[in-house]
Amino acid sequence: MDFPLDFRCPISMELMQDPVTISTGVTYERKNIEKWLFSYNNKTCPTTMQRINGFDITPNHTLKRLILAWQNEEAARSCDSRPVRSLKHDELVSLLATMESTPFKVNSLKKLRAIVGLGHEVKDDFMRCGGVEVLVQIIAQILVESSDFVAFTACEEALGVLHQYLYLSEDDEKTIQLLSKPESIKSLAIMLQRGSGEARFYAVTIFQKLAQADYNWKKFVIQDQGFEFFRSLLELVSDDQICTKASASALELLIEILGSSKKSRLKAIEAGAVCILIELLPDSNRSKCEKMLLLLKLLCECAEGRLALVEHGLGIAAISKKLLHVSSAAPRSP
């Protein structure tokens, strides 16, 4: 470490811990000047080579305070610029390097998911090591290798790691920006439509994170995604028995998207949203019912939505019956 020249002992050229001054006015580290004078019996100042008249040694308290203040400042600066590595740092680096060098990433991703879930210290270390960028690259591979089973499975596992990472992250702007890019949105949409039940849950919860951050990701969904995207969300809403959390997340995501765009409502209507929601209404609990009624209200703001409602044999009856039983928070749908 570099330090001011005035803090160096002229004999050892090392930082002084216990500076003392001799009769010639030069300051040394105590142990070094004592050895020079009393062990080696020298009679001259090692710096000026002047003859020493007295062997009195005076502690230099001012210089010692300056050295201590400088050390404290350096320690604080070091803590700010050099975050403490987690105990899993070497393993993280090894796993990330392995994933970048081989197409067979699934085992490494499973290990990575377990490590990232250990806590915030490991999660922060993972981020500093560039782990998020590696995961986003793996997910984006699905755009060019969608028929490759190995790449598809790796993408599903990478989603699991990202889900675990985001669960521990209160506000990770960098990760949200990476996931809000068009290629990331397209990859997540593919997993939402074709992934396993677990992968679809991860995808929809990641979309929810993006919705909360609002990085214009809905623009890419509305522009680039067809009615298949909305059909996949509606399938999750219908699959309540398979994954209640995924169903609830899909409902909330649909409200977020449809509430911001008429174009998205038309795509949802094309995907059969009105019919699906009407058929789910009778068996839905209060919370889910209120969300579905809100969706129907949004859909019926379009002529196509109102037509789909009227043409459904149970439409008006199902809504009227539910409106009598749910809380006043439910919107008054047509």
mmCIF file of C-alpha atoms in Angstrom:
data_model
loop_
_atom_site.group_PDB
_atom_site.id
_atom_site.type_symbol
_atom_site.label_atom_id
_atom_site.label_comp_id
_atom_site.label_asym_id
_atom_site.label_seq_id
_atom_site.Cartn_x
_atom_site.Cartn_y
_atom_site.Cartn_z
ATOM 1 C CA MET A 1 0.000 0.000 0.000
ATOM 2 C CA ASP A 2 1.293 3.479 -0.853
ATOM 3 C CA PHE A 3 1.479 5.935 2.019
ATOM 4 C CA PRO A 4 2.903 9.447 2.579
ATOM 5 C CA LEU A 5 6.703 9.674 2.749
ATOM 6 C CA ASP A 6 6.508 11.503 6.077
ATOM 7 C CA PHE A 7 4.946 8.379 7.582
ATOM 8 C CA ARG A 8 7.891 6.153 6.605
ATOM 9 C CA CYS A 9 10.664 5.230 8.983
ATOM 10 C CA PRO A 10 13.959 6.394 7.342
ATOM 11 C CA ILE A 11 15.646 3.158 8.457
ATOM 12 C CA SER A 12 13.141 0.476 7.368
ATOM 13 C CA MET A 13 11.145 2.587 4.878
ATOM 14 C CA GLU A 14 7.991 1.060 6.412
ATOM 15 C CA LEU A 15 4.942 2.788 7.852
ATOM 16 C CA MET A 16 5.670 3.878 11.435
ATOM 17 C CA GLN A 17 3.469 2.573 14.243
ATOM 18 C CA ASP A 18 5.302 4.177 17.197
ATOM 19 C CA PRO A 19 7.146 7.273 15.883
ATOM 20 C CA VAL A 20 9.804 8.867 18.105
ATOM 21 C CA THR A 21 12.115 11.845 17.563
ATOM 22 C CA ILE A 22 15.818 12.029 18.486
ATOM 23 C CA SER A 23 17.991 15.082 19.248
ATOM 24 C CA THR A 24 18.727 15.801 15.555
ATOM 25 C CA GLY A 25 15.004 16.403 14.951
ATOM 26 C CA VAL A 26 14.503 13.310 12.760
ATOM 27 C CA THR A 27 11.651 10.892 13.527
ATOM 28 C CA TYR A 28 11.999 7.084 13.393
ATOM 29 C CA GLU A 29 10.080 3.971 14.319
ATOM 30 C CA ARG A 30 10.964 3.336 17.982
ATOM 31 C CA LYS A 31 12.218 -0.243 17.640
ATOM 32 C CA ASN A 32 14.424 0.652 14.654
ATOM 33 C CA ILE A 33 16.194 3.638 16.196
ATOM 34 C CA GLU A 34 16.627 1.844 19.526
ATOM 35 C CA LYS A 35 18.331 -1.031 17.748
ATOM 36 C CA TRP A 36 20.535 1.457 15.840
ATOM 37 C CA LEU A 37 21.602 3.298 18.963
ATOM 38 C CA PHE A 38 21.651 0.698 21.711
ATOM 39 C CA SER A 39 22.176 -2.640 19.994
ATOM 40 C CA TYR A 40 24.664 -1.462 17.393
ATOM 41 C CA ASN A 41 26.117 1.345 19.573
ATOM 42 C CA ASN A 42 26.024 3.923 16.775
ATOM 43 C CA LYS A 43 26.684 7.556 17.805
ATOM 44 C CA THR A 44 25.357 9.284 14.669
ATOM 45 C CA CYS A 45 21.926 10.021 13.211
ATOM 46 C CA PRO A 46 21.316 7.453 10.414
ATOM 47 C CA THR A 47 19.672 10.088 8.211
ATOM 48 C CA THR A 48 21.838 13.209 8.676
ATOM 49 C CA MET A 49 24.979 11.408 9.918
ATOM 50 C CA GLN A 50 25.285 14.153 12.565
ATOM 51 C CA ARG A 51 26.799 13.183 15.902
ATOM 52 C CA ILE A 52 24.125 12.607 18.523
ATOM 53 C CA ASN A 53 24.748 14.635 21.676
ATOM 54 C CA GLY A 54 22.043 13.024 23.776
ATOM 55 C CA PHE A 55 20.241 9.738 23.557
ATOM 56 C CA ASP A 56 16.861 10.985 24.695
ATOM 57 C CA ILE A 57 13.941 9.630 22.606
ATOM 58 C CA THR A 58 10.720 11.675 22.476
ATOM 59 C CA PRO A 59 7.389 10.166 21.329
ATOM 60 C CA ASN A 60 5.962 12.077 18.355
ATOM 61 C CA HIS A 61 2.279 12.079 19.353
ATOM 62 C CA THR A 62 1.201 14.481 16.604
ATOM 63 C CA LEU A 63 2.626 12.311 13.841
ATOM 64 C CA LYS A 64 1.144 9.192 15.426
ATOM 65 C CA ARG A 65 -2.339 10.764 15.413
ATOM 66 C CA LEU A 66 -1.920 11.716 11.747
ATOM 67 C CA ILE A 67 -0.883 8.163 10.845
ATOM 68 C CA LEU A 68 -3.855 6.669 12.703
ATOM 69 C CA ALA A 69 -6.270 9.090 11.017
ATOM 70 C CA TRP A 70 -4.840 8.203 7.606
ATOM 71 C CA GLN A 71 -5.143 4.453 8.337
ATOM 72 C CA ASN A 72 -8.788 4.825 9.378
ATOM 73 C CA GLU A 73 -9.590 6.776 6.232
ATOM 74 C CA GLU A 74 -7.901 4.152 4.047
ATOM 75 C CA ALA A 75 -9.779 1.353 5.810
ATOM 76 C CA ALA A 76 -13.129 3.064 5.211
ATOM 77 C CA ARG A 77 -12.290 3.674 1.551
ATOM 78 C CA SER A 78 -11.220 0.061 1.138
ATOM 79 C CA CYS A 79 -14.518 -1.209 2.594
ATOM 80 C CA ASP A 80 -16.476 0.946 0.156
ATOM 81 C CA SER A 81 -14.526 -0.071 -2.944
ATOM 82 C CA ARG A 82 -13.822 -3.707 -2.143
ATOM 83 C CA PRO A 83 -16.957 -5.576 -1.044
ATOM 84 C CA VAL A 84 -16.379 -8.603 1.126
ATOM 85 C CA ARG A 85 -16.479 -11.844 -0.841
ATOM 86 C CA SER A 86 -18.917 -14.509 0.245
ATOM 87 C CA LEU A 87 -17.723 -17.895 1.480
ATOM 88 C CA LYS A 88 -19.091 -19.352 -1.768
ATOM 89 C CA HIS A 89 -17.171 -16.943 -4.017
ATOM 90 C CA ASP A 90 -14.764 -19.484 -5.506
ATOM 91 C CA GLU A 91 -17.577 -21.949 -6.166
ATOM 92 C CA LEU A 92 -19.653 -19.207 -7.820
ATOM 93 C CA VAL A 93 -16.796 -18.235 -10.121
ATOM 94 C CA SER A 94 -16.140 -21.876 -11.011
ATOM 95 C CA LEU A 95 -19.798 -22.594 -11.835
ATOM 96 C CA LEU A 96 -20.171 -19.457 -13.963
ATOM 97 C CA ALA A 97 -16.984 -20.288 -15.872
ATOM 98 C CA THR A 98 -18.198 -23.848 -16.464
ATOM 99 C CA MET A 99 -21.549 -22.649 -17.806
ATOM 100 C CA GLU A 100 -19.896 -20.314 -20.283
ATOM 101 C CA SER A 101 -17.648 -23.055 -21.644
ATOM 102 C CA THR A 102 -20.095 -25.946 -22.121
ATOM 103 C CA PRO A 103 -23.542 -26.468 -23.682
ATOM 104 C CA PHE A 104 -24.468 -28.815 -20.811
ATOM 105 C CA LYS A 105 -25.388 -26.274 -18.162
ATOM 106 C CA VAL A 106 -28.261 -27.882 -16.230
ATOM 107 C CA ASN A 107 -26.252 -29.456 -13.386
ATOM 108 C CA SER A 108 -24.268 -26.264 -12.840
ATOM 109 C CA LEU A 109 -27.476 -24.214 -12.839
ATOM 110 C CA LYS A 110 -29.053 -26.478 -10.216
ATOM 111 C CA LYS A 111 -26.010 -26.040 -7.972
ATOM 112 C CA LEU A 112 -26.063 -22.293 -8.617
ATOM 113 C CA ARG A 113 -29.712 -22.043 -7.633
ATOM 114 C CA ALA A 114 -29.000 -23.722 -4.297
ATOM 115 C CA ILE A 115 -26.050 -21.397 -3.617
ATOM 116 C CA VAL A 116 -27.849 -18.156 -4.556
ATOM 117 C CA GLY A 117 -30.648 -19.105 -2.181
ATOM 118 C CA LEU A 118 -28.277 -19.142 0.803
ATOM 119 C CA GLY A 119 -28.707 -15.436 1.524
ATOM 120 C CA HIS A 120 -28.026 -11.823 0.611
ATOM 121 C CA GLU A 121 -24.226 -12.005 0.914
ATOM 122 C CA VAL A 122 -23.996 -14.776 -1.692
ATOM 123 C CA LYS A 123 -26.649 -13.084 -3.829
ATOM 124 C CA ASP A 124 -24.642 -9.829 -3.886
ATOM 125 C CA ASP A 125 -21.447 -11.739 -4.695
ATOM 126 C CA PHE A 126 -23.272 -13.513 -7.538
ATOM 127 C CA MET A 127 -24.306 -10.145 -8.980
ATOM 128 C CA ARG A 128 -20.756 -8.732 -8.746
ATOM 129 C CA CYS A 129 -19.395 -11.815 -10.529
ATOM 130 C CA GLY A 130 -21.617 -11.105 -13.547
ATOM 131 C CA GLY A 131 -23.980 -13.981 -12.770
ATOM 132 C CA VAL A 132 -27.131 -12.159 -13.865
ATOM 133 C CA GLU A 133 -25.643 -11.430 -17.294
ATOM 134 C CA VAL A 134 -24.752 -15.115 -17.712
ATOM 135 C CA LEU A 135 -28.322 -16.170 -16.855
ATOM 136 C CA VAL A 136 -29.861 -13.656 -19.263
ATOM 137 C CA GLN A 137 -27.593 -14.953 -22.050
ATOM 138 C CA ILE A 138 -28.688 -18.535 -21.347
ATOM 139 C CA ILE A 139 -32.356 -17.527 -21.454
ATOM 140 C CA ALA A 140 -31.854 -15.616 -24.721
ATOM 141 C CA GLN A 141 -30.428 -18.762 -26.361
ATOM 142 C CA ILE A 142 -33.984 -20.079 -26.590
ATOM 143 C CA LEU A 143 -34.567 -17.594 -29.431
ATOM 144 C CA VAL A 144 -32.033 -19.353 -31.682
ATOM 145 C CA GLU A 145 -32.202 -22.894 -30.258
ATOM 146 C CA SER A 146 -35.889 -23.285 -29.391
ATOM 147 C CA SER A 147 -35.979 -26.881 -30.683
ATOM 148 C CA ASP A 148 -32.839 -27.925 -28.804
ATOM 149 C CA PHE A 149 -33.914 -29.905 -25.727
ATOM 150 C CA VAL A 150 -30.634 -29.240 -23.885
ATOM 151 C CA ALA A 151 -30.852 -25.476 -24.456
ATOM 152 C CA PHE A 152 -34.551 -25.434 -23.530
ATOM 153 C CA THR A 153 -33.946 -27.294 -20.262
ATOM 154 C CA ALA A 154 -31.040 -24.971 -19.432
ATOM 155 C CA CYS A 155 -33.337 -21.996 -20.014
ATOM 156 C CA GLU A 156 -35.893 -23.437 -17.572
ATOM 157 C CA GLU A 157 -33.205 -23.933 -14.929
ATOM 158 C CA ALA A 158 -31.828 -20.420 -15.514
ATOM 159 C CA LEU A 159 -35.324 -19.043 -14.896
ATOM 160 C CA GLY A 160 -35.339 -20.859 -11.559
ATOM 161 C CA VAL A 161 -32.060 -19.209 -10.547
ATOM 162 C CA LEU A 162 -33.326 -15.784 -11.632
ATOM 163 C CA HIS A 163 -36.544 -16.301 -9.696
ATOM 164 C CA GLN A 164 -34.522 -17.193 -6.589
ATOM 165 C CA TYR A 165 -32.246 -14.176 -7.104
ATOM 166 C CA LEU A 166 -35.109 -11.713 -7.608
ATOM 167 C CA TYR A 167 -36.913 -13.095 -4.569
ATOM 168 C CA LEU A 168 -33.957 -11.927 -2.448
ATOM 169 C CA SER A 169 -33.590 -8.595 -4.272
ATOM 170 C CA GLU A 170 -35.610 -5.636 -3.071
ATOM 171 C CA ASP A 171 -34.612 -3.260 -5.836
ATOM 172 C CA ASP A 172 -32.180 -4.488 -8.480
ATOM 173 C CA GLU A 173 -32.401 -1.906 -11.244
ATOM 174 C CA LYS A 174 -29.641 -3.442 -13.359
ATOM 175 C CA THR A 175 -31.312 -6.866 -13.497
ATOM 176 C CA ILE A 176 -34.716 -5.368 -14.286
ATOM 177 C CA GLN A 177 -33.188 -3.385 -17.157
ATOM 178 C CA LEU A 178 -31.579 -6.531 -18.594
ATOM 179 C CA LEU A 179 -34.847 -8.461 -18.384
ATOM 180 C CA SER A 180 -36.806 -5.570 -19.925
ATOM 181 C CA LYS A 181 -34.899 -5.798 -23.213
ATOM 182 C CA PRO A 182 -36.894 -7.119 -26.215
ATOM 183 C CA GLU A 183 -34.885 -10.356 -26.511
ATOM 184 C CA SER A 184 -35.437 -11.109 -22.821
ATOM 185 C CA ILE A 185 -39.180 -10.404 -23.101
ATOM 186 C CA LYS A 186 -39.442 -12.729 -26.111
ATOM 187 C CA SER A 187 -37.554 -15.491 -24.297
ATOM 188 C CA LEU A 188 -39.771 -15.179 -21.212
ATOM 189 C CA ALA A 189 -42.867 -15.278 -23.432
ATOM 190 C CA ILE A 190 -41.681 -18.534 -25.037
ATOM 191 C CA MET A 191 -41.171 -20.101 -21.613
ATOM 192 C CA LEU A 192 -44.595 -18.865 -20.528
ATOM 193 C CA GLN A 193 -46.154 -20.654 -23.497
ATOM 194 C CA ARG A 194 -44.047 -23.809 -23.760
ATOM 195 C CA GLY A 195 -42.221 -24.313 -20.469
ATOM 196 C CA SER A 196 -42.946 -26.740 -17.659
ATOM 197 C CA GLY A 197 -45.463 -25.746 -14.987
ATOM 198 C CA GLU A 198 -42.628 -24.580 -12.743
ATOM 199 C CA ALA A 199 -40.921 -22.611 -15.525
ATOM 200 C CA ARG A 200 -44.200 -20.916 -16.452
ATOM 201 C CA PHE A 201 -44.643 -19.871 -12.829
ATOM 202 C CA TYR A 202 -41.119 -18.413 -12.786
ATOM 203 C CA ALA A 203 -41.783 -16.566 -16.044
ATOM 204 C CA VAL A 204 -45.037 -14.999 -14.859
ATOM 205 C CA THR A 205 -43.527 -13.895 -11.529
ATOM 206 C CA ILE A 206 -40.587 -12.317 -13.378
ATOM 207 C CA PHE A 207 -43.077 -10.483 -15.600
ATOM 208 C CA GLN A 208 -44.723 -9.253 -12.392
ATOM 209 C CA LYS A 209 -41.378 -7.882 -11.190
ATOM 210 C CA LEU A 210 -41.023 -6.036 -14.489
ATOM 211 C CA ALA A 211 -44.536 -4.649 -14.120
ATOM 212 C CA GLN A 212 -43.697 -3.250 -10.685
ATOM 213 C CA ALA A 213 -40.559 -1.562 -12.039
ATOM 214 C CA ASP A 214 -42.343 -0.272 -15.174
ATOM 215 C CA TYR A 215 -39.393 -0.144 -17.621
ATOM 216 C CA ASN A 216 -41.647 0.110 -20.708
ATOM 217 C CA TRP A 217 -41.650 -3.688 -20.927
ATOM 218 C CA LYS A 218 -45.409 -3.671 -21.681
ATOM 219 C CA LYS A 219 -44.650 -1.859 -24.933
ATOM 220 C CA PHE A 220 -42.699 -4.893 -26.167
ATOM 221 C CA VAL A 221 -45.412 -7.303 -24.972
ATOM 222 C CA ILE A 222 -48.155 -5.358 -26.739
ATOM 223 C CA GLN A 223 -46.152 -4.820 -29.931
ATOM 224 C CA ASP A 224 -44.445 -8.191 -30.316
ATOM 225 C CA GLN A 225 -46.725 -10.765 -28.686
ATOM 226 C CA GLY A 226 -49.764 -12.285 -30.374
ATOM 227 C CA PHE A 227 -52.882 -13.737 -28.790
ATOM 228 C CA GLU A 228 -50.864 -16.876 -27.878
ATOM 229 C CA PHE A 229 -49.170 -14.910 -25.108
ATOM 230 C CA PHE A 230 -52.534 -14.026 -23.587
ATOM 231 C CA ARG A 231 -53.817 -17.557 -24.069
ATOM 232 C CA SER A 232 -50.881 -18.881 -22.035
ATOM 233 C CA LEU A 233 -51.729 -16.464 -19.205
ATOM 234 C CA LEU A 234 -55.378 -17.512 -19.344
ATOM 235 C CA GLU A 235 -54.324 -21.162 -19.149
ATOM 236 C CA LEU A 236 -52.441 -20.364 -15.950
ATOM 237 C CA VAL A 237 -55.519 -18.624 -14.576
ATOM 238 C CA SER A 238 -57.517 -21.779 -15.337
ATOM 239 C CA ASP A 239 -54.924 -24.120 -13.778
ATOM 240 C CA ASP A 240 -55.692 -23.066 -10.211
ATOM 241 C CA GLN A 241 -55.432 -26.603 -8.857
ATOM 242 C CA ILE A 242 -51.958 -27.094 -10.365
ATOM 243 C CA CYS A 243 -50.432 -23.894 -8.949
ATOM 244 C CA THR A 244 -52.525 -21.379 -7.024
ATOM 245 C CA LYS A 245 -49.683 -18.838 -6.914
ATOM 246 C CA ALA A 246 -49.160 -19.013 -10.683
ATOM 247 C CA SER A 247 -52.892 -18.557 -11.265
ATOM 248 C CA ALA A 248 -53.057 -15.508 -8.990
ATOM 249 C CA SER A 249 -49.909 -14.030 -10.559
ATOM 250 C CA ALA A 250 -51.307 -14.507 -14.076
ATOM 251 C CA LEU A 251 -54.535 -12.720 -13.095
ATOM 252 C CA GLU A 252 -52.634 -9.764 -11.660
ATOM 253 C CA LEU A 253 -50.388 -9.595 -14.714
ATOM 254 C CA LEU A 254 -53.389 -9.576 -17.065
ATOM 255 C CA ILE A 255 -54.907 -6.692 -15.100
ATOM 256 C CA GLU A 256 -51.619 -4.789 -15.382
ATOM 257 C CA ILE A 257 -51.335 -5.308 -19.151
ATOM 258 C CA LEU A 258 -54.993 -4.911 -20.152
ATOM 259 C CA GLY A 259 -55.352 -1.821 -17.997
ATOM 260 C CA SER A 260 -52.753 0.017 -20.062
ATOM 261 C CA SER A 261 -53.628 -0.857 -23.657
ATOM 262 C CA LYS A 262 -56.735 -1.339 -25.807
ATOM 263 C CA LYS A 263 -54.638 -3.282 -28.310
ATOM 264 C CA SER A 264 -53.778 -5.834 -25.639
ATOM 265 C CA ARG A 265 -57.484 -6.209 -24.784
ATOM 266 C CA LEU A 266 -58.274 -7.075 -28.390
ATOM 267 C CA LYS A 267 -55.575 -9.758 -28.365
ATOM 268 C CA ALA A 268 -56.909 -11.160 -25.096
ATOM 269 C CA ILE A 269 -60.437 -11.271 -26.537
ATOM 270 C CA GLU A 270 -59.061 -13.113 -29.562
ATOM 271 C CA ALA A 271 -57.449 -15.597 -27.158
ATOM 272 C CA GLY A 272 -60.890 -16.336 -25.684
ATOM 273 C CA ALA A 273 -60.517 -14.351 -22.460
ATOM 274 C CA VAL A 274 -64.210 -13.455 -22.096
ATOM 275 C CA CYS A 275 -65.434 -17.047 -22.404
ATOM 276 C CA ILE A 276 -62.711 -18.439 -20.129
ATOM 277 C CA LEU A 277 -63.334 -15.878 -17.390
ATOM 278 C CA ILE A 278 -67.112 -16.359 -17.489
ATOM 279 C CA GLU A 279 -66.727 -20.125 -17.137
ATOM 280 C CA LEU A 280 -64.323 -19.722 -14.207
ATOM 281 C CA LEU A 281 -66.534 -17.261 -12.324
ATOM 282 C CA PRO A 282 -69.015 -19.683 -10.689
ATOM 283 C CA ASP A 283 -66.338 -21.668 -8.811
ATOM 284 C CA SER A 284 -63.992 -18.784 -7.957
ATOM 285 C CA ASN A 285 -63.369 -17.467 -4.452
ATOM 286 C CA ARG A 286 -64.048 -13.840 -3.553
ATOM 287 C CA SER A 287 -60.544 -12.493 -4.193
ATOM 288 C CA LYS A 288 -60.179 -14.236 -7.529
ATOM 289 C CA CYS A 289 -63.727 -13.343 -8.514
ATOM 290 C CA GLU A 290 -63.119 -9.628 -7.988
ATOM 291 C CA LYS A 291 -60.021 -9.743 -10.188
ATOM 292 C CA MET A 292 -61.867 -11.619 -12.944
ATOM 293 C CA LEU A 293 -64.756 -9.149 -12.832
ATOM 294 C CA LEU A 294 -62.260 -6.325 -13.209
ATOM 295 C CA LEU A 295 -60.763 -8.072 -16.243
ATOM 296 C CA LEU A 296 -64.215 -8.542 -17.765
ATOM 297 C CA LYS A 297 -64.919 -4.854 -17.201
ATOM 298 C CA LEU A 298 -61.720 -3.939 -19.075
ATOM 299 C CA LEU A 299 -62.525 -6.346 -21.907
ATOM 300 C CA CYS A 300 -66.083 -5.047 -22.231
ATOM 301 C CA GLU A 301 -64.786 -1.536 -22.840
ATOM 302 C CA CYS A 302 -64.198 -2.860 -26.374
ATOM 303 C CA ALA A 303 -67.132 -3.620 -28.684
ATOM 304 C CA GLU A 304 -65.591 -7.030 -29.372
ATOM 305 C CA GLY A 305 -65.580 -7.810 -25.658
ATOM 306 C CA ARG A 306 -69.223 -6.807 -25.197
ATOM 307 C CA LEU A 307 -70.198 -8.954 -28.171
ATOM 308 C CA ALA A 308 -68.337 -11.977 -26.757
ATOM 309 C CA LEU A 309 -70.121 -11.503 -23.423
ATOM 310 C CA VAL A 310 -73.590 -11.284 -24.980
ATOM 311 C CA GLU A 311 -72.967 -14.289 -27.220
ATOM 312 C CA HIS A 312 -71.966 -16.480 -24.268
ATOM 313 C CA GLY A 313 -75.023 -18.279 -22.948
ATOM 314 C CA LEU A 314 -74.055 -17.862 -19.289
ATOM 315 C CA GLY A 315 -72.378 -14.451 -19.538
ATOM 316 C CA ILE A 316 -74.929 -12.031 -18.109
ATOM 317 C CA ALA A 317 -76.323 -14.560 -15.639
ATOM 318 C CA ALA A 318 -72.898 -15.556 -14.253
ATOM 319 C CA ILE A 319 -71.831 -11.947 -13.730
ATOM 320 C CA SER A 320 -75.143 -10.911 -12.185
ATOM 321 C CA LYS A 321 -75.064 -13.798 -9.724
ATOM 322 C CA LYS A 322 -71.494 -13.074 -8.656
ATOM 323 C CA LEU A 323 -72.129 -9.354 -8.244
ATOM 324 C CA LEU A 324 -74.679 -10.204 -5.569
ATOM 325 C CA HIS A 325 -72.149 -12.142 -3.516
ATOM 326 C CA VAL A 326 -68.812 -10.333 -3.805
ATOM 327 C CA SER A 327 -67.689 -7.228 -1.934
ATOM 328 C CA SER A 328 -68.413 -3.725 -3.082
ATOM 329 C CA ALA A 329 -64.805 -3.540 -4.279
ATOM 330 C CA ALA A 330 -65.785 -5.530 -7.370
ATOM 331 C CA PRO A 331 -66.377 -3.295 -10.434
ATOM 332 C CA ARG A 332 -69.831 -3.036 -11.926
ATOM 333 C CA SER A 333 -69.396 -4.967 -15.162
ATOM 334 C CA PRO A 334 -71.954 -4.819 -17.976
#
